[in-house]
mmCIF file with all atom_site columns, C-alpha atoms in Angstrom:
data_model
loop_
_atom_site.group_PDB
_atom_site.id
_atom_site.type_symbol
_atom_site.label_atom_id
_atom_site.label_alt_id
_atom_site.label_comp_id
_atom_site.label_asym_id
_atom_site.label_entity_id
_atom_site.label_seq_id
_atom_site.pdbx_PDB_ins_code
_atom_site.Cartn_x
_atom_site.Cartn_y
_atom_site.Cartn_z
_atom_site.occupancy
_atom_site.B_iso_or_equiv
_atom_site.pdbx_formal_charge
_atom_site.auth_seq_id
_atom_site.auth_comp_id
_atom_site.auth_asym_id
_atom_site.auth_atom_id
_atom_site.pdbx_PDB_model_num
ATOM 1   C CA . GLN B 1 1   ? 101.662 124.933 190.228 1.00 47.00 ? 1   GLN B CA 1
ATOM 2   C CA . VAL B 1 2   ? 100.296 121.418 190.857 1.00 46.00 ? 2   VAL B CA 1
ATOM 3   C CA . MET B 1 3   ? 103.450 119.884 189.383 1.00 50.00 ? 3   MET B CA 1
ATOM 4   C CA . ASP B 1 4   ? 105.609 122.031 191.675 1.00 52.00 ? 4   ASP B CA 1
ATOM 5   C CA . ALA B 1 5   ? 103.577 120.847 194.645 1.00 48.00 ? 5   ALA B CA 1
ATOM 6   C CA . VAL B 1 6   ? 103.907 117.219 193.562 1.00 51.00 ? 6   VAL B CA 1
ATOM 7   C CA . ALA B 1 7   ? 107.656 117.627 193.079 1.00 55.00 ? 7   ALA B CA 1
ATOM 8   C CA . GLY B 1 8   ? 108.018 119.268 196.493 1.00 55.00 ? 8   GLY B CA 1
ATOM 9   C CA . VAL B 1 9   ? 106.128 116.478 198.232 1.00 60.00 ? 9   VAL B CA 1
ATOM 10  C CA . GLY B 1 10  ? 108.080 113.856 196.313 1.00 67.00 ? 10  GLY B CA 1
ATOM 11  C CA . CYS B 1 11  ? 111.378 115.390 197.432 1.00 72.00 ? 11  CYS B CA 1
ATOM 12  C CA . ALA B 1 12  ? 110.188 115.592 201.037 1.00 71.00 ? 12  ALA B CA 1
ATOM 13  C CA . ILE B 1 13  ? 109.113 111.952 200.961 1.00 79.00 ? 13  ILE B CA 1
ATOM 14  C CA . LEU B 1 14  ? 112.418 110.832 199.433 1.00 75.00 ? 14  LEU B CA 1
ATOM 15  C CA . GLU B 1 15  ? 114.318 112.684 202.147 1.00 80.00 ? 15  GLU B CA 1
ATOM 16  C CA . ILE B 1 16  ? 112.224 110.994 204.829 1.00 83.00 ? 16  ILE B CA 1
ATOM 17  C CA . GLY B 1 17  ? 112.905 107.601 203.290 1.00 78.00 ? 17  GLY B CA 1
ATOM 18  C CA . GLU B 1 18  ? 116.647 108.178 202.933 1.00 79.00 ? 18  GLU B CA 1
ATOM 19  C CA . ASP B 1 19  ? 117.382 109.789 206.305 1.00 82.00 ? 19  ASP B CA 1
ATOM 20  C CA . ALA B 1 20  ? 118.986 106.919 208.229 1.00 82.00 ? 20  ALA B CA 1
ATOM 21  C CA . SER B 1 21  ? 119.106 108.985 211.417 1.00 86.00 ? 21  SER B CA 1
ATOM 22  C CA . LEU B 1 22  ? 115.328 109.095 211.804 1.00 88.00 ? 22  LEU B CA 1
ATOM 23  C CA . PRO B 1 23  ? 113.697 106.615 214.167 1.00 92.00 ? 23  PRO B CA 1
ATOM 24  C CA . LEU B 1 24  ? 110.423 105.142 212.974 1.00 93.00 ? 24  LEU B CA 1
ATOM 25  C CA . ASP B 1 25  ? 108.085 107.445 214.927 1.00 94.00 ? 25  ASP B CA 1
ATOM 26  C CA . ALA B 1 26  ? 109.911 110.564 213.716 1.00 94.00 ? 26  ALA B CA 1
ATOM 27  C CA . ARG B 1 27  ? 109.895 109.230 210.156 1.00 94.00 ? 27  ARG B CA 1
ATOM 28  C CA . LEU B 1 28  ? 106.161 108.535 210.432 1.00 95.00 ? 28  LEU B CA 1
ATOM 29  C CA . GLU B 1 29  ? 105.458 112.017 211.808 1.00 94.00 ? 29  GLU B CA 1
ATOM 30  C CA . ARG B 1 30  ? 107.440 113.712 209.033 1.00 93.00 ? 30  ARG B CA 1
ATOM 31  C CA . TYR B 1 31  ? 105.689 111.563 206.457 1.00 93.00 ? 31  TYR B CA 1
ATOM 32  C CA . ARG B 1 32  ? 102.273 112.491 207.862 1.00 92.00 ? 32  ARG B CA 1
ATOM 33  C CA . GLN B 1 33  ? 103.250 116.161 207.788 1.00 91.00 ? 33  GLN B CA 1
ATOM 34  C CA . ALA B 1 34  ? 104.385 115.874 204.162 1.00 89.00 ? 34  ALA B CA 1
ATOM 35  C CA . MET B 1 35  ? 101.147 114.129 203.214 1.00 89.00 ? 35  MET B CA 1
ATOM 36  C CA . ASP B 1 36  ? 99.053  116.730 205.104 1.00 88.00 ? 36  ASP B CA 1
ATOM 37  C CA . SER B 1 37  ? 100.904 119.502 203.293 1.00 87.00 ? 37  SER B CA 1
ATOM 38  C CA . ALA B 1 38  ? 100.318 117.793 199.970 1.00 84.00 ? 38  ALA B CA 1
ATOM 39  C CA . ARG B 1 39  ? 96.633  117.307 200.792 1.00 86.00 ? 39  ARG B CA 1
ATOM 40  C CA . GLU B 1 40  ? 96.315  121.040 201.534 1.00 87.00 ? 40  GLU B CA 1
ATOM 41  C CA . ARG B 1 41  ? 97.887  121.954 198.203 1.00 84.00 ? 41  ARG B CA 1
ATOM 42  C CA . MET B 1 42  ? 96.152  119.234 196.157 1.00 84.00 ? 42  MET B CA 1
ATOM 43  C CA . PRO B 1 43  ? 92.976  118.204 198.000 1.00 82.00 ? 43  PRO B CA 1
ATOM 44  C CA . ASP B 1 44  ? 91.579  116.391 194.964 1.00 84.00 ? 44  ASP B CA 1
ATOM 45  C CA . ALA B 1 45  ? 94.668  114.289 194.247 1.00 82.00 ? 45  ALA B CA 1
ATOM 46  C CA . PRO B 1 46  ? 93.500  110.696 193.799 1.00 82.00 ? 46  PRO B CA 1
ATOM 47  C CA . ILE B 1 47  ? 96.129  109.213 196.129 1.00 79.00 ? 47  ILE B CA 1
ATOM 48  C CA . PHE B 1 48  ? 94.352  110.650 199.170 1.00 80.00 ? 48  PHE B CA 1
ATOM 49  C CA . GLU B 1 49  ? 91.309  108.514 198.432 1.00 83.00 ? 49  GLU B CA 1
ATOM 50  C CA . TYR B 1 50  ? 93.393  105.376 198.965 1.00 85.00 ? 50  TYR B CA 1
ATOM 51  C CA . ARG B 1 51  ? 94.814  105.058 202.486 1.00 86.00 ? 51  ARG B CA 1
ATOM 52  C CA . SER B 1 52  ? 96.412  101.770 201.470 1.00 89.00 ? 52  SER B CA 1
ATOM 53  C CA . MET B 1 53  ? 98.449  103.522 198.771 1.00 88.00 ? 53  MET B CA 1
ATOM 54  C CA . VAL B 1 54  ? 99.559  106.237 201.196 1.00 89.00 ? 54  VAL B CA 1
ATOM 55  C CA . ALA B 1 55  ? 100.567 103.527 203.682 1.00 93.00 ? 55  ALA B CA 1
ATOM 56  C CA . GLU B 1 56  ? 102.362 101.506 201.016 1.00 92.00 ? 56  GLU B CA 1
ATOM 57  C CA . VAL B 1 57  ? 104.558 104.450 200.041 1.00 90.00 ? 57  VAL B CA 1
ATOM 58  C CA . PHE B 1 58  ? 105.614 104.772 203.673 1.00 94.00 ? 58  PHE B CA 1
ATOM 59  C CA . LEU B 1 59  ? 106.050 101.040 204.260 1.00 95.00 ? 59  LEU B CA 1
ATOM 60  C CA . ARG B 1 60  ? 108.260 100.651 201.180 1.00 93.00 ? 60  ARG B CA 1
ATOM 61  C CA . MET B 1 61  ? 110.812 103.149 202.474 1.00 92.00 ? 61  MET B CA 1
ATOM 62  C CA . ASP B 1 62  ? 114.147 101.455 203.096 1.00 90.00 ? 62  ASP B CA 1
ATOM 63  C CA . GLY B 1 63  ? 114.473 102.930 206.581 1.00 91.00 ? 63  GLY B CA 1
ATOM 64  C CA . VAL B 1 64  ? 111.018 101.692 207.548 1.00 94.00 ? 64  VAL B CA 1
ATOM 65  C CA . GLN B 1 65  ? 111.746 98.215  206.203 1.00 94.00 ? 65  GLN B CA 1
ATOM 66  C CA . ARG B 1 66  ? 115.072 98.079  208.074 1.00 92.00 ? 66  ARG B CA 1
ATOM 67  C CA . GLU B 1 67  ? 113.333 98.886  211.348 1.00 94.00 ? 67  GLU B CA 1
ATOM 68  C CA . LEU B 1 68  ? 110.475 96.452  210.737 1.00 96.00 ? 68  LEU B CA 1
ATOM 69  C CA . ALA B 1 69  ? 112.918 93.669  209.811 1.00 95.00 ? 69  ALA B CA 1
ATOM 70  C CA . ALA B 1 70  ? 114.802 94.185  213.085 1.00 95.00 ? 70  ALA B CA 1
ATOM 71  C CA . LEU B 1 71  ? 111.669 93.498  215.151 1.00 96.00 ? 71  LEU B CA 1
ATOM 72  C CA . ASP B 1 72  ? 110.357 90.147  216.322 1.00 94.00 ? 72  ASP B CA 1
ATOM 73  C CA . PRO B 1 73  ? 107.015 89.160  214.721 1.00 93.00 ? 73  PRO B CA 1
ATOM 74  C CA . ALA B 1 74  ? 104.849 90.332  217.658 1.00 95.00 ? 74  ALA B CA 1
ATOM 75  C CA . ALA B 1 75  ? 106.563 93.738  217.872 1.00 97.00 ? 75  ALA B CA 1
ATOM 76  C CA . ARG B 1 76  ? 106.413 94.058  214.088 1.00 97.00 ? 76  ARG B CA 1
ATOM 77  C CA . SER B 1 77  ? 102.672 93.394  214.163 1.00 96.00 ? 77  SER B CA 1
ATOM 78  C CA . ARG B 1 78  ? 102.154 96.057  216.847 1.00 97.00 ? 78  ARG B CA 1
ATOM 79  C CA . THR B 1 79  ? 104.293 98.521  214.899 1.00 97.00 ? 79  THR B CA 1
ATOM 80  C CA . LEU B 1 80  ? 102.417 97.903  211.648 1.00 98.00 ? 80  LEU B CA 1
ATOM 81  C CA . ALA B 1 81  ? 99.118  98.439  213.488 1.00 97.00 ? 81  ALA B CA 1
ATOM 82  C CA . HIS B 1 82  ? 100.481 101.697 214.941 1.00 97.00 ? 82  HIS B CA 1
ATOM 83  C CA . ILE B 1 83  ? 101.635 102.918 211.515 1.00 97.00 ? 83  ILE B CA 1
ATOM 84  C CA . ARG B 1 84  ? 98.292  102.097 209.949 1.00 97.00 ? 84  ARG B CA 1
ATOM 85  C CA . ARG B 1 85  ? 96.379  103.776 212.785 1.00 96.00 ? 85  ARG B CA 1
ATOM 86  C CA . GLU B 1 86  ? 98.500  106.909 212.410 1.00 95.00 ? 86  GLU B CA 1
ATOM 87  C CA . LEU B 1 87  ? 97.825  106.910 208.664 1.00 94.00 ? 87  LEU B CA 1
ATOM 88  C CA . GLY B 1 88  ? 94.071  106.867 209.174 1.00 92.00 ? 88  GLY B CA 1
ATOM 89  C CA . PHE B 1 89  ? 93.067  103.201 209.203 1.00 95.00 ? 89  PHE B CA 1
ATOM 90  C CA . ASP B 1 90  ? 90.215  102.291 211.533 1.00 96.00 ? 90  ASP B CA 1
ATOM 91  C CA . ASP B 1 91  ? 90.263  99.332  213.950 1.00 97.00 ? 91  ASP B CA 1
ATOM 92  C CA . GLU B 1 92  ? 88.393  97.045  211.556 1.00 97.00 ? 92  GLU B CA 1
ATOM 93  C CA . GLN B 1 93  ? 90.825  97.775  208.710 1.00 97.00 ? 93  GLN B CA 1
ATOM 94  C CA . ILE B 1 94  ? 93.783  97.277  211.025 1.00 97.00 ? 94  ILE B CA 1
ATOM 95  C CA . ALA B 1 95  ? 92.422  93.922  212.215 1.00 98.00 ? 95  ALA B CA 1
ATOM 96  C CA . ARG B 1 96  ? 91.886  92.831  208.603 1.00 97.00 ? 96  ARG B CA 1
ATOM 97  C CA . MET B 1 97  ? 95.452  93.841  207.692 1.00 96.00 ? 97  MET B CA 1
ATOM 98  C CA . GLU B 1 98  ? 96.835  92.048  210.783 1.00 97.00 ? 98  GLU B CA 1
ATOM 99  C CA . ALA B 1 99  ? 95.171  88.834  209.586 1.00 97.00 ? 99  ALA B CA 1
ATOM 100 C CA . ILE B 1 100 ? 96.664  89.311  206.118 1.00 97.00 ? 100 ILE B CA 1
ATOM 101 C CA . ASP B 1 101 ? 100.086 90.056  207.641 1.00 97.00 ? 101 ASP B CA 1
ATOM 102 C CA . ALA B 1 102 ? 99.867  86.869  209.743 1.00 96.00 ? 102 ALA B CA 1
ATOM 103 C CA . ARG B 1 103 ? 99.132  84.792  206.619 1.00 96.00 ? 103 ARG B CA 1
ATOM 104 C CA . ARG B 1 104 ? 102.010 86.473  204.792 1.00 96.00 ? 104 ARG B CA 1
ATOM 105 C CA . GLU B 1 105 ? 104.367 85.818  207.709 1.00 95.00 ? 105 GLU B CA 1
ATOM 106 C CA . ALA B 1 106 ? 103.393 82.133  207.823 1.00 96.00 ? 106 ALA B CA 1
ATOM 107 C CA . ARG B 1 107 ? 103.856 81.917  204.058 1.00 96.00 ? 107 ARG B CA 1
ATOM 108 C CA . TRP B 1 108 ? 107.315 83.489  204.236 1.00 96.00 ? 108 TRP B CA 1
ATOM 109 C CA . GLN B 1 109 ? 108.393 81.250  207.102 1.00 96.00 ? 109 GLN B CA 1
ATOM 110 C CA . ASN B 1 110 ? 107.209 78.218  205.125 1.00 98.00 ? 110 ASN B CA 1
ATOM 111 C CA . GLY B 1 111 ? 109.010 79.490  202.028 1.00 98.00 ? 111 GLY B CA 1
ATOM 112 C CA . LEU B 1 112 ? 112.248 80.116  203.902 1.00 97.00 ? 112 LEU B CA 1
ATOM 113 C CA . ALA B 1 113 ? 112.099 76.628  205.425 1.00 98.00 ? 113 ALA B CA 1
ATOM 114 C CA . TYR B 1 114 ? 111.512 75.232  201.931 1.00 98.00 ? 114 TYR B CA 1
ATOM 115 C CA . MET B 1 115 ? 114.523 77.131  200.548 1.00 98.00 ? 115 MET B CA 1
ATOM 116 C CA . GLN B 1 116 ? 116.772 75.713  203.290 1.00 98.00 ? 116 GLN B CA 1
ATOM 117 C CA . GLU B 1 117 ? 115.556 72.197  202.593 1.00 98.00 ? 117 GLU B CA 1
ATOM 118 C CA . ARG B 1 118 ? 115.831 72.814  198.860 1.00 98.00 ? 118 ARG B CA 1
ATOM 119 C CA . ALA B 1 119 ? 119.486 73.803  199.243 1.00 98.00 ? 119 ALA B CA 1
ATOM 120 C CA . ARG B 1 120 ? 120.146 70.599  201.198 1.00 98.00 ? 120 ARG B CA 1
ATOM 121 C CA . VAL B 1 121 ? 118.439 68.494  198.528 1.00 98.00 ? 121 VAL B CA 1
ATOM 122 C CA . ALA B 1 122 ? 120.294 70.287  195.715 1.00 97.00 ? 122 ALA B CA 1
ATOM 123 C CA . ALA B 1 123 ? 123.618 69.574  197.445 1.00 98.00 ? 123 ALA B CA 1
ATOM 124 C CA . THR B 1 124 ? 122.736 65.895  197.878 1.00 97.00 ? 124 THR B CA 1
ATOM 125 C CA . PHE B 1 125 ? 121.109 64.881  194.597 1.00 97.00 ? 125 PHE B CA 1
ATOM 126 C CA . GLU B 1 126 ? 121.552 65.538  190.898 1.00 97.00 ? 126 GLU B CA 1
ATOM 127 C CA . GLY B 1 127 ? 119.844 64.773  187.606 1.00 96.00 ? 127 GLY B CA 1
ATOM 128 C CA . ASP B 1 128 ? 116.513 62.940  187.656 1.00 97.00 ? 128 ASP B CA 1
ATOM 129 C CA . ALA B 1 129 ? 116.887 62.110  191.351 1.00 97.00 ? 129 ALA B CA 1
ATOM 130 C CA . LEU B 1 130 ? 117.189 65.828  192.108 1.00 97.00 ? 130 LEU B CA 1
ATOM 131 C CA . GLU B 1 131 ? 114.060 66.619  190.100 1.00 97.00 ? 131 GLU B CA 1
ATOM 132 C CA . THR B 1 132 ? 112.135 63.868  191.888 1.00 97.00 ? 132 THR B CA 1
ATOM 133 C CA . GLU B 1 133 ? 113.245 65.115  195.313 1.00 98.00 ? 133 GLU B CA 1
ATOM 134 C CA . LEU B 1 134 ? 112.474 68.734  194.475 1.00 98.00 ? 134 LEU B CA 1
ATOM 135 C CA . ARG B 1 135 ? 109.017 67.827  193.200 1.00 97.00 ? 135 ARG B CA 1
ATOM 136 C CA . ALA B 1 136 ? 108.284 65.945  196.434 1.00 98.00 ? 136 ALA B CA 1
ATOM 137 C CA . LEU B 1 137 ? 109.623 68.861  198.471 1.00 98.00 ? 137 LEU B CA 1
ATOM 138 C CA . ARG B 1 138 ? 107.480 71.393  196.614 1.00 98.00 ? 138 ARG B CA 1
ATOM 139 C CA . ASP B 1 139 ? 104.427 69.167  197.105 1.00 98.00 ? 139 ASP B CA 1
ATOM 140 C CA . GLU B 1 140 ? 105.169 68.922  200.827 1.00 98.00 ? 140 GLU B CA 1
ATOM 141 C CA . TYR B 1 141 ? 105.621 72.656  201.345 1.00 98.00 ? 141 TYR B CA 1
ATOM 142 C CA . PHE B 1 142 ? 103.219 74.134  198.812 1.00 98.00 ? 142 PHE B CA 1
ATOM 143 C CA . ALA B 1 143 ? 100.561 71.495  198.006 1.00 97.00 ? 143 ALA B CA 1
ATOM 144 C CA . ASP B 1 144 ? 98.316  72.903  195.251 1.00 97.00 ? 144 ASP B CA 1
ATOM 145 C CA . GLU B 1 145 ? 100.771 75.712  194.554 1.00 97.00 ? 145 GLU B CA 1
ATOM 146 C CA . ALA B 1 146 ? 103.650 73.327  193.879 1.00 98.00 ? 146 ALA B CA 1
ATOM 147 C CA . PRO B 1 147 ? 103.255 73.445  190.066 1.00 98.00 ? 147 PRO B CA 1
ATOM 148 C CA . THR B 1 148 ? 103.422 77.252  190.165 1.00 97.00 ? 148 THR B CA 1
ATOM 149 C CA . ILE B 1 149 ? 106.563 77.182  192.303 1.00 98.00 ? 149 ILE B CA 1
ATOM 150 C CA . GLU B 1 150 ? 108.097 74.623  189.931 1.00 97.00 ? 150 GLU B CA 1
ATOM 151 C CA . ALA B 1 151 ? 107.323 76.785  186.878 1.00 98.00 ? 151 ALA B CA 1
ATOM 152 C CA . GLU B 1 152 ? 108.793 79.845  188.590 1.00 98.00 ? 152 GLU B CA 1
ATOM 153 C CA . GLU B 1 153 ? 111.967 77.986  189.501 1.00 97.00 ? 153 GLU B CA 1
ATOM 154 C CA . ARG B 1 154 ? 112.283 76.624  185.961 1.00 96.00 ? 154 ARG B CA 1
ATOM 155 C CA . ASP B 1 155 ? 112.272 80.280  184.824 1.00 97.00 ? 155 ASP B CA 1
ATOM 156 C CA . GLY B 1 156 ? 114.924 81.174  187.414 1.00 97.00 ? 156 GLY B CA 1
ATOM 157 C CA . PHE B 1 157 ? 112.532 83.003  189.762 1.00 97.00 ? 157 PHE B CA 1
ATOM 158 C CA . PHE B 1 158 ? 112.747 82.097  193.446 1.00 97.00 ? 158 PHE B CA 1
ATOM 159 C CA . ARG B 1 159 ? 110.066 84.101  195.238 1.00 96.00 ? 159 ARG B CA 1
ATOM 160 C CA . PHE B 1 160 ? 111.530 83.561  198.698 1.00 96.00 ? 160 PHE B CA 1
ATOM 161 C CA . GLU B 1 161 ? 114.898 84.973  197.660 1.00 96.00 ? 161 GLU B CA 1
ATOM 162 C CA . ARG B 1 162 ? 113.378 88.307  196.680 1.00 94.00 ? 162 ARG B CA 1
ATOM 163 C CA . PRO B 1 163 ? 113.281 91.101  199.241 1.00 93.00 ? 163 PRO B CA 1
ATOM 164 C CA . ARG B 1 164 ? 110.672 90.851  201.954 1.00 95.00 ? 164 ARG B CA 1
ATOM 165 C CA . ILE B 1 165 ? 108.551 93.969  202.235 1.00 95.00 ? 165 ILE B CA 1
ATOM 166 C CA . TYR B 1 166 ? 106.781 93.933  205.573 1.00 96.00 ? 166 TYR B CA 1
ATOM 167 C CA . GLY B 1 167 ? 103.208 95.087  205.326 1.00 94.00 ? 167 GLY B CA 1
ATOM 168 C CA . ARG B 1 168 ? 103.201 94.209  201.627 1.00 92.00 ? 168 ARG B CA 1
ATOM 169 C CA . ASN B 1 169 ? 104.302 90.651  200.827 1.00 90.00 ? 169 ASN B CA 1
#
């Protein structure tokens, strides 16, 4: 019976995430209804103890991310606060998450600027000169984190080319 309930909620959540016709507020309301229904059927399910996990499931939905990406940073911040409030976060938690979101936004903007400059450097230099320029660029943009960025790039991982998940990274 519990597994049937979990499966039913999972299907409802997937439908909410995949329905491109739903605007954000309608998507949020349907999600809250699905979570309330799940909570009624499985009141002791561990996920309900962690508002952040419940919020993350919603925020990771493609439709939610599309809408958040289309907003300017101030509107996105207001929308994230609204989502979190609707999912049970209190004002103090929302303020804490807004500060984290602001740091993440600054980090992404810095990373995107670095990637643009990196592309310019890579098109201009090669060999040892390229490595020297890239090292200087990483130092300029990332300071103490530059060695980590260098190691990631050596392994073919470029963190600022991966998908941005608003409210998460």
